[in-house]
Amino acid sequence: MHSIRTLAGLKLRPVAMAMLVVATWAAILSLPTGCSSPDKPVKVFEDVTLSSGLGGYVGMTYGVAWGDFDGDGLPDLYVTNHLNEAKLFRNMGKGRFVDVTRDFFVSGDVGGDKHGAAWADFDNDGRLDLVQLTGAKEGVGSELKRLFLNRGTKFEEVAESAGVSNPYGRTRMPLWVDLNHDGRLDLFQGAEIRFDDRLPPFAFLQQDGRFVEAPEALKFASKSVPFCIVTELNNNAHPELVCRVAGKGINRTAQVFDTSKLPARELDLLPVTAFEDIVAGDFDNDGAIDLFLARKNPSGPVAFGRPGSNEIITDILINEADVGKTVGFSFRSAGRVSFRVASVHPAGALTAERIHIGQQGWHPDGLNFPLSPETAKVVGTASYQPGVQAGLYVGLTSPDKWQVFVSGARDIVPGGKAKFHQVAVKVISTEPITDLAATGESSKAEEAPQRLFMNRGGKLIEEGDKRGINKKTIAAVNVVAGDFNNDMLLDLFVLASGDVGKQENLLLLNRGDGYFDTVLMAGGAAGPRSGVGDSVTAVDFDGDGFLDLLVTTGGSMGRSLGLPSEGGAYYLYRNVGNANHWLEIDLEGTASNRDGIGARVNVTAGGVTQVRIQDGGIHHRGQNHSRLHFGLGKNTQVEKVSIQWPSGTVQELSGVGADQRMRIKEPAK
């Protein structure tokens, strides 16, 4: 039986803080909800990061993977941390997690250039195994991928013997799916193009306990396919894959594959529209799966992040063709200013001798230096010829206005795989920083309209604007769908961030009339501005029947790597709940793969049928907990549960009570 949580019953806070939170939200909830209030004021989440045991990490991230590795019914957490060591957190119950990495992994197995990871019981032994993808030494080298076999007391790394080490793959996000419908999970390794002529495989089919390369299974239009998701779009009892494709010279941004037989047949369903992440769900409860595309625009030569009112992060990128241009930024602050400079690319190219301060161009002692209006010889900027003399130029051009220029030059713009010069500058002032602006090249707005494609008889029709998802425009980098208020309608939570600076997250509550309401402060999960948005995942970590969220903000790829991502962290948002009921379902396949990936589950309560596809929880950079969650509103009884298993078996249950967690096993044929 679940407990109803109220605002007065907020846990894990000091009494005074709880009183303040309740008073604040009581004031918010008293606001009018008509046109005068653009955002709907609803308290949905509270930040429990510190009390959960996940609050100690600061730095790079690359998504997370939720899975119950020890079989106790509680979802555990694996975090890759990109270039830092990965960690495994065991869910101890009562909202607490403990780092057990050293108990289960060999130290050398959790390092390296780690990207996406995903749990699945690929050998059907009842224990979740883990795949961890890696890079390929800046796209020109090699690094072994990892497959961890769950032995109960330890994880044994078996990628090479299993046939999926794929050393030359510049891999990004994995996907477990039964491509050839033999009841065994196969493996897709999402990847980006290398900078040489090697063509590592994407797909591996499981045969006799090993995996074999299957280059013909999925015919991609590009050599860059960073991730795919599993869903069902044409109601043919077999899952579809929706894959992000990228690269020059291709006329599409996504490919949709019908996997009813191999080679998979491509379906022409999505128009060309760039996106960062994609989530599938039946947003209008009509039985057909719709698609939401999270989108942002690329940043310009000058990209900004604003972690706080007294702090900025600027990333300046000069391509080979723009070496002769003046690129920089200016800002105002009356306080003492500290600069921290990093030569992102080429590493180490920008030394203190290449930093010129004031009109006379004196050099600081290092790449970190304080300045103020009282600092001698700080007024003005040294003269230079862009493209000839490389360096960073800093000066005070009015009593409180600072000017920063970056000059690229042929001697430090490298050839090879990438011809550009990139410099990151962090500025912290004792007074507020205002009037931040790009110089020479205007900065570009990274905010973009999101796309919502509604499924109309197997055709995807874009209806985003008319359904309210763009009432507030953001730069979206990741997204999850879930019934966050258990009202029988799928909602959306969108992680917002620019390339070098986090933005306020977006919670869109499904109103049920075809429209989504934008929720004030993302319902309590707006998040801080530090770090760079990386991933969001959904999980009921405390088992109360309400979906919680984990947000990671150490995005560390491309322009995000370095100064922007070093302020990253995990943020665990607990759903405060309400009086609505729920049902959660774990699937156990027999003839189908044990995880039931590819199954379609219908739950009917109060005359309303909701649909979930068991997709393994995978989306870009993250794995939601794969347990299927259904909000039931005021219904205390479920009229029917229907499962269409990947094997073709259809299983039905009736008279199921609400507020319980069920494990449904596929019946033997």
XYZ file of C-alpha atoms in Angstrom:
669
model
C 0.000 0.000 0.000
C 1.384 3.394 -0.865
C 1.422 6.390 1.445
C 0.076 9.763 0.372
C 2.667 12.492 0.820
C 1.667 16.079 1.397
C 3.547 19.360 1.463
C 3.265 19.384 5.256
C 4.977 16.000 5.311
C 8.166 16.900 3.443
C 11.000 14.679 4.630
C 14.762 14.974 4.760
C 14.755 18.670 5.588
C 15.414 20.596 8.799
C 12.184 21.836 10.392
C 12.854 25.453 9.560
C 13.656 24.643 5.963
C 10.517 22.516 5.661
C 8.406 25.416 6.974
C 10.022 27.759 4.464
C 9.454 25.345 1.575
C 5.805 24.830 2.534
C 5.217 28.557 2.876
C 6.892 29.280 -0.440
C 4.871 26.712 -2.343
C 1.659 27.712 -0.570
C 2.200 31.209 -1.924
C 2.907 29.853 -5.400
C -0.170 27.640 -5.361
C -2.361 30.609 -4.450
C -1.474 32.360 -7.707
C -4.175 32.602 -10.376
C -3.914 29.901 -13.035
C -5.393 31.811 -15.965
C -3.639 33.757 -18.721
C -1.992 36.109 -16.217
C 0.252 33.235 -15.039
C 2.246 31.819 -17.980
C 3.476 28.784 -16.023
C 1.316 26.420 -14.007
C 2.414 26.409 -10.320
C 2.580 22.792 -9.175
C 4.954 21.160 -6.704
C 6.004 17.778 -8.114
C 9.653 17.236 -7.103
C 12.026 17.976 -4.245
C 15.822 17.813 -4.354
C 17.039 14.948 -2.139
C 20.549 14.652 -3.581
C 22.438 15.250 -0.357
C 20.333 12.967 1.831
C 20.457 10.201 -0.802
C 24.216 9.754 -0.713
C 24.687 10.871 -4.326
C 25.772 14.421 -3.538
C 29.538 14.093 -3.279
C 30.538 14.002 -6.930
C 31.541 17.056 -8.969
C 32.877 16.800 -12.515
C 32.279 15.174 -15.876
C 29.356 12.839 -16.522
C 28.124 10.833 -19.482
C 24.655 9.649 -18.607
C 23.618 6.946 -16.140
C 22.075 3.480 -16.163
C 19.401 2.274 -13.709
C 19.066 -1.461 -13.034
C 18.417 -3.829 -10.145
C 21.744 -5.667 -10.336
C 21.328 -7.492 -7.001
C 17.725 -8.605 -7.544
C 16.297 -7.081 -4.350
C 13.562 -5.139 -6.176
C 15.261 -1.764 -5.691
C 16.792 0.019 -8.721
C 20.536 0.575 -8.393
C 22.596 3.180 -10.226
C 25.672 2.998 -12.455
C 27.263 6.320 -13.451
C 30.029 6.436 -16.060
C 31.587 9.842 -15.211
C 33.219 9.933 -18.679
C 36.985 10.342 -18.156
C 36.756 9.876 -14.390
C 36.159 6.506 -12.740
C 32.700 5.004 -13.035
C 30.721 4.286 -9.869
C 28.114 1.735 -8.864
C 25.631 2.875 -6.214
C 23.569 0.232 -4.446
C 20.036 1.224 -3.448
C 19.800 0.436 0.263
C 16.159 1.469 0.578
C 14.689 4.387 2.498
C 16.102 6.782 -0.086
C 19.774 5.942 0.525
C 22.507 4.876 -1.916
C 25.955 3.499 -1.070
C 29.014 3.384 -3.351
C 29.866 -0.319 -3.808
C 32.119 0.008 -6.865
C 35.144 -1.568 -5.221
C 33.063 -4.507 -3.999
C 31.977 -5.556 -7.491
C 34.458 -4.194 -10.070
C 38.171 -4.551 -10.640
C 39.720 -1.098 -10.383
C 41.055 -1.041 -13.934
C 37.644 -1.855 -15.386
C 36.006 1.427 -14.332
C 38.466 3.843 -15.981
C 39.068 5.011 -19.533
C 37.099 7.140 -21.981
C 33.642 5.888 -21.016
C 30.424 6.799 -22.773
C 26.975 5.195 -22.574
C 26.148 2.090 -20.536
C 23.100 -0.173 -20.255
C 21.863 -3.028 -18.087
C 20.228 -6.189 -19.498
C 20.143 -9.890 -18.720
C 21.642 -10.910 -22.050
C 22.417 -14.494 -20.979
C 18.942 -15.109 -19.445
C 20.305 -16.275 -16.076
C 18.176 -13.941 -13.951
C 20.949 -11.440 -13.187
C 21.420 -8.097 -14.939
C 24.645 -7.707 -16.902
C 26.147 -4.410 -18.029
C 27.616 -3.109 -21.278
C 29.919 -0.083 -21.106
C 30.873 1.673 -24.341
C 34.035 3.707 -24.799
C 35.662 6.020 -27.323
C 38.544 5.341 -29.696
C 41.414 7.622 -28.660
C 40.092 10.853 -30.208
C 38.649 9.017 -33.190
C 41.932 7.721 -34.582
C 42.977 5.055 -32.078
C 41.424 2.110 -30.283
C 39.914 1.248 -26.923
C 38.189 -1.953 -25.877
C 34.493 -1.863 -25.101
C 33.386 -3.671 -21.946
C 30.771 -6.284 -21.226
C 30.363 -7.126 -17.549
C 28.865 -10.509 -16.758
C 27.034 -10.506 -13.417
C 28.387 -13.403 -11.360
C 26.364 -12.421 -8.288
C 29.304 -11.376 -6.148
C 31.444 -9.789 -8.882
C 31.238 -8.417 -12.428
C 33.488 -10.283 -14.842
C 34.632 -8.379 -17.939
C 34.031 -10.643 -20.970
C 33.708 -8.299 -23.966
C 36.591 -9.747 -25.957
C 35.647 -13.387 -25.447
C 31.996 -12.531 -26.140
C 32.887 -10.809 -29.429
C 31.825 -7.227 -28.653
C 35.108 -5.533 -27.669
C 34.969 -3.582 -30.968
C 38.247 -1.703 -30.281
C 38.006 0.705 -33.205
C 34.419 1.731 -32.572
C 34.053 5.370 -31.587
C 31.026 4.294 -29.631
C 28.434 6.392 -27.835
C 25.185 4.740 -26.597
C 24.310 1.028 -26.552
C 20.934 -0.613 -27.122
C 19.831 -4.119 -26.187
C 17.199 -5.523 -28.570
C 16.299 -8.912 -30.065
C 16.830 -8.088 -33.731
C 16.335 -11.585 -35.149
C 13.514 -12.673 -32.780
C 15.266 -15.759 -31.424
C 14.626 -14.939 -27.761
C 18.165 -13.677 -27.157
C 19.194 -10.067 -26.858
C 21.446 -8.625 -29.534
C 23.568 -5.513 -29.118
C 23.670 -2.238 -31.018
C 26.668 -0.017 -30.317
C 25.852 3.556 -31.305
C 28.901 5.354 -32.673
C 30.243 8.391 -34.480
C 32.432 8.366 -37.562
C 36.161 7.853 -37.135
C 38.701 10.256 -38.620
C 40.270 7.526 -40.739
C 38.939 4.903 -43.147
C 38.021 2.251 -40.587
C 34.351 1.184 -40.487
C 33.680 -0.549 -37.163
C 30.385 -2.465 -36.861
C 27.224 -1.142 -35.230
C 25.230 -4.353 -34.681
C 26.115 -7.695 -33.083
C 23.819 -10.725 -33.110
C 23.972 -13.212 -30.236
C 24.635 -16.777 -31.355
C 25.554 -19.715 -29.121
C 26.618 -17.505 -26.223
C 28.783 -15.205 -28.344
C 28.103 -12.158 -30.485
C 28.920 -11.900 -34.170
C 29.133 -8.769 -36.282
C 25.996 -8.143 -38.353
C 26.770 -5.227 -40.693
C 23.842 -6.062 -42.975
C 21.193 -6.134 -40.246
C 20.700 -2.359 -40.235
C 21.550 -0.371 -43.371
C 22.513 3.068 -42.129
C 22.765 6.130 -44.355
C 25.670 7.480 -42.330
C 28.774 6.366 -40.476
C 27.580 8.383 -37.469
C 24.663 6.821 -35.588
C 25.125 7.781 -31.929
C 21.973 6.130 -30.547
C 18.735 4.290 -31.310
C 15.581 3.675 -29.299
C 13.057 0.822 -29.375
C 9.384 1.619 -29.918
C 6.339 0.565 -31.952
C 5.002 2.888 -34.629
C 3.133 0.749 -37.178
C 1.340 -1.745 -34.903
C 2.757 -4.857 -36.585
C 3.653 -6.720 -33.371
C 7.371 -6.164 -33.945
C 9.335 -3.220 -32.550
C 10.733 -0.396 -34.633
C 14.076 1.286 -34.106
C 14.330 5.052 -34.342
C 17.972 6.035 -34.857
C 19.719 9.385 -34.860
C 21.993 9.722 -37.899
C 24.431 12.549 -38.582
C 27.124 13.537 -41.012
C 27.859 15.572 -44.089
C 26.163 14.799 -47.355
C 23.190 12.837 -46.014
C 19.609 13.978 -46.526
C 18.179 12.824 -43.217
C 18.654 13.179 -39.470
C 16.874 10.006 -38.413
C 16.155 6.533 -39.727
C 13.240 4.360 -38.673
C 13.581 0.587 -39.127
C 10.908 -2.094 -39.155
C 12.603 -5.082 -37.497
C 9.996 -7.706 -38.398
C 12.730 -9.361 -40.466
C 16.387 -8.787 -41.297
C 17.805 -6.857 -43.011
C 15.506 -4.353 -41.337
C 13.297 -2.369 -43.692
C 13.527 1.430 -43.498
C 10.282 3.361 -43.004
C 9.919 6.904 -44.320
C 8.208 8.467 -41.282
C 10.256 11.423 -40.033
C 11.186 14.607 -41.911
C 14.654 16.115 -41.733
C 14.859 17.948 -38.405
C 17.896 17.958 -36.132
C 17.442 16.712 -32.579
C 19.464 15.805 -29.504
C 17.238 13.136 -27.959
C 13.952 11.396 -28.656
C 11.252 9.828 -26.493
C 8.336 7.650 -27.560
C 4.962 7.422 -25.834
C 1.213 7.461 -26.333
C 0.538 11.057 -25.334
C -3.183 11.045 -26.174
C -4.093 7.477 -25.090
C -5.318 6.505 -28.548
C -3.236 3.337 -28.621
C -0.628 4.669 -31.098
C 2.897 5.652 -30.062
C 3.927 9.266 -30.673
C 7.414 10.837 -30.726
C 8.848 13.888 -28.965
C 12.132 15.299 -30.307
C 14.284 17.371 -27.964
C 16.134 20.025 -29.952
C 18.661 22.820 -29.658
C 20.590 24.983 -32.086
C 24.385 24.826 -32.267
C 26.217 27.639 -30.539
C 28.141 30.260 -32.495
C 31.881 31.003 -32.377
C 31.308 32.507 -28.923
C 29.231 30.446 -26.490
C 28.218 31.566 -23.009
C 27.318 29.902 -19.732
C 25.995 31.737 -16.654
C 26.401 29.576 -13.533
C 25.623 32.587 -11.332
C 25.192 36.343 -11.308
C 28.886 36.814 -10.513
C 30.237 34.116 -12.820
C 30.460 33.462 -16.556
C 32.024 30.782 -18.735
C 32.862 31.615 -22.323
C 34.010 29.216 -25.004
C 35.597 30.743 -28.110
C 36.122 28.614 -31.202
C 38.041 29.810 -34.256
C 37.861 27.584 -37.313
C 40.636 27.482 -39.895
C 38.573 29.643 -42.260
C 38.032 32.296 -39.558
C 41.603 32.628 -38.314
C 41.838 36.245 -39.487
C 38.683 37.399 -37.697
C 38.419 39.227 -34.366
C 36.478 37.087 -31.900
C 35.829 37.788 -28.249
C 33.443 39.100 -25.625
C 32.870 41.974 -23.234
C 31.128 42.394 -19.885
C 30.657 44.899 -17.083
C 31.551 44.455 -13.433
C 32.696 46.933 -10.814
C 34.378 44.309 -8.674
C 37.642 42.451 -8.526
C 37.695 39.916 -11.381
C 39.428 36.539 -11.494
C 40.210 34.987 -14.861
C 40.827 31.304 -15.490
C 41.946 30.425 -19.009
C 42.142 26.986 -20.618
C 43.540 26.103 -24.009
C 40.992 23.470 -25.013
C 42.360 22.784 -28.488
C 45.197 22.350 -29.129
C 45.883 21.446 -25.506
C 48.659 23.564 -24.049
C 48.912 25.904 -27.024
C 47.847 28.980 -25.058
C 50.548 29.764 -22.493
C 50.894 32.725 -20.128
C 53.292 34.301 -22.650
C 50.447 34.393 -25.182
C 48.146 36.283 -22.787
C 48.391 40.069 -23.164
C 46.878 42.395 -20.555
C 46.242 46.100 -21.047
C 47.510 48.358 -23.781
C 51.114 47.397 -23.074
C 50.343 43.679 -23.287
C 52.012 42.490 -20.080
C 51.861 38.793 -19.294
C 50.409 37.249 -16.117
C 52.314 34.627 -14.142
C 49.992 31.829 -15.263
C 46.624 30.981 -16.787
C 44.783 31.959 -13.600
C 45.043 35.610 -12.616
C 43.049 38.315 -10.755
C 42.460 41.819 -12.136
C 40.641 44.900 -10.941
C 40.239 48.511 -12.131
C 43.056 49.392 -9.701
C 45.508 46.920 -11.266
C 48.375 48.776 -12.872
C 48.594 48.822 -16.680
C 45.227 47.085 -17.158
C 43.556 49.830 -19.226
C 43.104 49.272 -22.963
C 44.034 46.282 -25.085
C 47.260 45.602 -26.899
C 47.246 45.975 -30.647
C 47.503 42.826 -32.721
C 46.842 41.520 -36.185
C 44.283 38.683 -36.168
C 45.576 35.522 -37.755
C 49.203 36.488 -37.391
C 49.846 36.705 -33.656
C 47.932 34.125 -31.622
C 46.865 34.825 -28.103
C 44.347 36.142 -25.590
C 43.981 39.888 -25.071
C 42.351 41.356 -21.940
C 41.823 44.970 -20.960
C 39.600 47.515 -19.233
C 38.006 49.772 -21.849
C 35.875 51.881 -19.473
C 35.686 52.181 -15.669
C 33.739 48.905 -15.366
C 33.837 47.319 -18.837
C 36.199 44.482 -19.643
C 37.097 43.391 -23.150
C 38.521 39.974 -24.082
C 39.750 39.021 -27.565
C 41.084 35.717 -28.858
C 43.294 35.661 -31.909
C 43.896 32.428 -33.741
C 46.957 31.993 -35.900
C 48.220 29.512 -38.438
C 50.953 28.378 -36.090
C 48.514 26.983 -33.510
C 45.493 26.034 -35.622
C 46.362 22.386 -36.214
C 45.796 20.236 -39.210
C 44.784 16.624 -38.968
C 41.404 15.589 -37.664
C 40.166 19.038 -36.613
C 41.326 22.430 -37.805
C 40.300 24.902 -35.146
C 41.539 26.817 -32.127
C 39.418 26.708 -28.972
C 39.832 28.685 -25.760
C 37.656 28.613 -22.641
C 37.579 31.491 -20.154
C 35.932 31.441 -16.736
C 35.379 34.793 -15.034
C 34.347 35.228 -11.399
C 33.778 38.693 -9.951
C 33.167 40.043 -6.459
C 30.298 42.054 -7.946
C 27.507 41.107 -10.392
C 28.494 40.642 -14.036
C 26.216 42.404 -16.520
C 26.016 43.327 -20.212
C 27.707 40.143 -21.394
C 28.039 40.268 -25.177
C 30.001 38.659 -28.001
C 32.421 40.805 -29.991
C 33.270 40.431 -33.642
C 30.996 37.418 -34.105
C 27.505 37.567 -32.657
C 26.603 34.697 -30.369
C 23.780 32.461 -31.625
C 20.644 31.592 -29.708
C 20.746 27.916 -28.817
C 17.045 27.776 -27.929
C 14.982 25.915 -30.515
C 11.374 24.785 -30.977
C 10.704 21.229 -29.837
C 8.867 18.773 -32.073
C 5.930 16.536 -31.143
C 4.897 14.045 -33.820
C 1.490 12.490 -33.193
C 0.854 9.051 -34.671
C -2.196 9.101 -36.935
C -2.696 5.646 -38.374
C 1.019 5.007 -38.756
C 1.767 8.500 -40.070
C 3.627 10.965 -37.854
C 2.104 14.475 -37.897
C 3.973 17.366 -36.249
C 1.688 19.149 -33.728
C 4.142 20.671 -31.252
C 3.045 24.298 -31.289
C -0.681 23.567 -31.097
C -0.094 21.319 -28.075
C 1.787 23.960 -26.065
C 5.231 22.379 -25.863
C 6.907 25.549 -27.188
C 5.211 27.995 -24.864
C 8.640 28.317 -23.269
C 11.554 27.970 -25.704
C 14.672 26.237 -24.423
C 17.801 24.531 -25.675
C 16.863 20.896 -25.027
C 19.522 18.216 -24.759
C 17.692 15.265 -23.162
C 14.144 14.179 -22.375
C 12.064 11.558 -20.579
C 8.349 10.816 -20.653
C 6.408 9.536 -17.665
C 3.154 10.000 -15.786
C 4.679 12.156 -13.080
C 1.390 12.969 -11.333
C -0.237 9.535 -11.876
C -3.259 11.012 -13.662
C -3.161 8.429 -16.522
C -1.512 10.887 -18.938
C 2.113 10.853 -20.095
C 4.039 14.020 -19.221
C 7.448 15.271 -20.387
C 10.540 16.415 -18.518
C 13.120 18.174 -20.687
C 16.715 18.835 -19.657
C 17.765 22.275 -20.872
C 21.308 23.421 -21.564
C 23.510 25.259 -23.986
C 26.854 23.877 -25.098
C 28.715 25.441 -22.165
C 25.984 26.538 -19.780
C 23.054 24.864 -18.043
C 19.566 26.382 -18.395
C 16.371 25.969 -16.356
C 14.744 22.592 -16.970
C 11.238 22.233 -18.363
C 8.339 20.154 -16.988
C 5.349 19.758 -19.304
C 2.245 18.264 -17.670
C -0.239 16.624 -20.003
C -3.618 18.288 -19.506
C -5.580 15.565 -21.277
C -7.228 17.812 -23.836
C -4.324 17.681 -26.280
C -2.366 20.443 -24.545
C 0.662 20.479 -22.217
C 1.027 22.973 -19.361
C 4.450 24.463 -18.635
C 5.086 24.097 -14.904
C 6.665 26.873 -12.875
C 10.246 26.087 -11.805
C 9.893 22.665 -13.496
C 7.770 21.576 -10.564
C 10.747 21.837 -8.192
C 13.365 20.381 -10.552
C 14.446 23.512 -12.450
C 17.984 22.836 -11.244
C 21.001 25.128 -10.800
C 22.881 26.731 -13.705
C 26.242 25.149 -12.913
C 27.726 22.567 -15.257
C 26.366 21.495 -18.640
C 23.193 19.491 -19.196
C 23.954 15.834 -19.875
C 21.090 13.412 -19.184
C 17.823 12.926 -17.340
C 16.460 9.525 -16.363
C 13.195 8.410 -14.745
C 12.996 5.906 -11.893
C 10.841 5.154 -8.874
C 13.896 4.802 -6.656
C 12.003 4.757 -3.348
C 9.228 2.396 -4.433
C 6.299 4.651 -3.565
C 4.649 4.414 -6.998
C 5.634 7.890 -8.204
C 8.347 8.513 -10.805
C 11.448 10.358 -9.638
C 14.226 11.922 -11.720
C 18.010 11.874 -11.814
C 19.677 14.722 -13.711
C 23.377 14.783 -14.567
C 25.051 18.089 -15.430
C 28.631 17.224 -16.292
C 28.092 17.089 -20.059
C 31.606 16.713 -21.391
C 31.727 16.229 -25.128
C 32.857 18.728 -27.756
C 32.668 22.300 -26.487
C 31.462 21.125 -23.083
C 34.673 19.321 -22.168
C 36.891 21.177 -19.714
C 35.906 24.284 -17.759
C 32.151 24.082 -18.495
C 31.708 20.470 -17.367
C 33.900 20.560 -14.286
C 31.001 22.018 -12.271
C 28.803 19.061 -13.170
C 27.035 16.892 -10.613
C 24.130 14.497 -10.048
C 20.771 15.824 -8.882
C 18.185 13.389 -7.528
C 14.633 14.742 -7.505
C 12.083 12.812 -5.443
C 8.460 12.951 -6.522
C 6.436 14.336 -3.592
C 3.386 12.355 -4.754
C -0.360 12.869 -4.417
C -3.527 10.822 -3.806
C -3.547 9.146 -7.246
C -3.044 5.405 -7.612
C -0.521 3.443 -9.677
C 0.655 0.102 -11.009
C 4.233 -0.980 -11.781
C 5.148 -4.020 -13.863
C 8.338 -6.029 -14.305
C 8.365 -8.448 -17.229
C 10.090 -11.834 -17.339
C 10.293 -13.435 -20.740
C 10.650 -17.176 -21.331
C 10.319 -17.771 -25.063
C 11.036 -14.044 -25.449
C 14.207 -12.423 -24.135
C 14.121 -12.431 -20.338
C 13.897 -8.613 -20.106
C 10.833 -8.596 -22.370
C 12.374 -5.855 -24.519
C 10.033 -5.207 -27.429
C 6.863 -6.224 -25.533
C 3.742 -4.057 -25.694
C 1.769 -3.708 -22.446
C -1.786 -2.298 -22.302
C -3.357 -1.403 -18.964
C -7.074 -0.547 -18.851
C -8.568 1.215 -15.799
C -11.678 3.360 -15.601
C -12.321 2.686 -19.271
C -8.990 4.261 -20.302
C -6.274 2.134 -21.901
C -2.638 3.147 -21.533
C 0.189 1.680 -23.601
C 3.831 1.136 -22.733
C 6.532 -0.426 -24.898
C 9.251 -2.241 -22.988
C 12.195 -0.426 -24.531
C 14.788 -1.270 -21.905
C 14.749 2.361 -20.780
C 17.296 3.445 -23.386
C 17.528 6.919 -24.871
C 20.454 9.223 -25.627
C 23.105 8.986 -22.906
C 20.799 7.415 -20.347
C 18.871 4.343 -19.268
C 15.669 4.867 -17.311
C 14.744 2.071 -14.979
C 12.988 -0.419 -17.242
C 10.169 -1.171 -14.787
C 6.914 -0.123 -16.499
C 4.953 2.527 -14.622
C 1.252 3.368 -15.016
C -0.599 6.130 -13.210
C -4.188 5.131 -12.433
C -5.753 8.399 -11.237
C -8.588 7.670 -8.789
C -9.007 4.067 -9.959
C -8.330 1.424 -7.328
C -8.797 -1.473 -9.713
C -7.323 -2.357 -13.113
C -9.838 -3.959 -15.433
C -7.314 -5.631 -17.713
C -3.589 -5.986 -18.281
C -2.620 -7.266 -21.727
C 0.936 -8.158 -22.765
C 1.943 -8.827 -26.342
C 5.276 -10.603 -25.940
C 8.011 -10.450 -28.607
C 7.493 -14.186 -29.168
C 3.925 -13.482 -30.357
C 2.260 -14.767 -27.190
C -0.587 -12.596 -25.894
C -1.190 -12.760 -22.146
C -4.115 -11.180 -20.266
C -4.842 -10.601 -16.593
C -7.996 -9.097 -15.086
C -9.121 -7.702 -11.739
C -5.686 -6.400 -10.746
C -5.568 -4.179 -7.669
C -3.931 -0.756 -7.721
C -0.853 0.378 -5.807
C 1.252 -2.709 -6.316
C 4.348 -3.895 -8.123
C 3.831 -6.996 -10.265
C 6.244 -9.380 -11.890
C 4.573 -10.972 -14.893
C 6.165 -14.062 -16.387
C 5.559 -15.040 -19.978
C 3.529 -18.282 -20.082
C 5.086 -21.319 -21.681
C 3.754 -22.067 -25.146
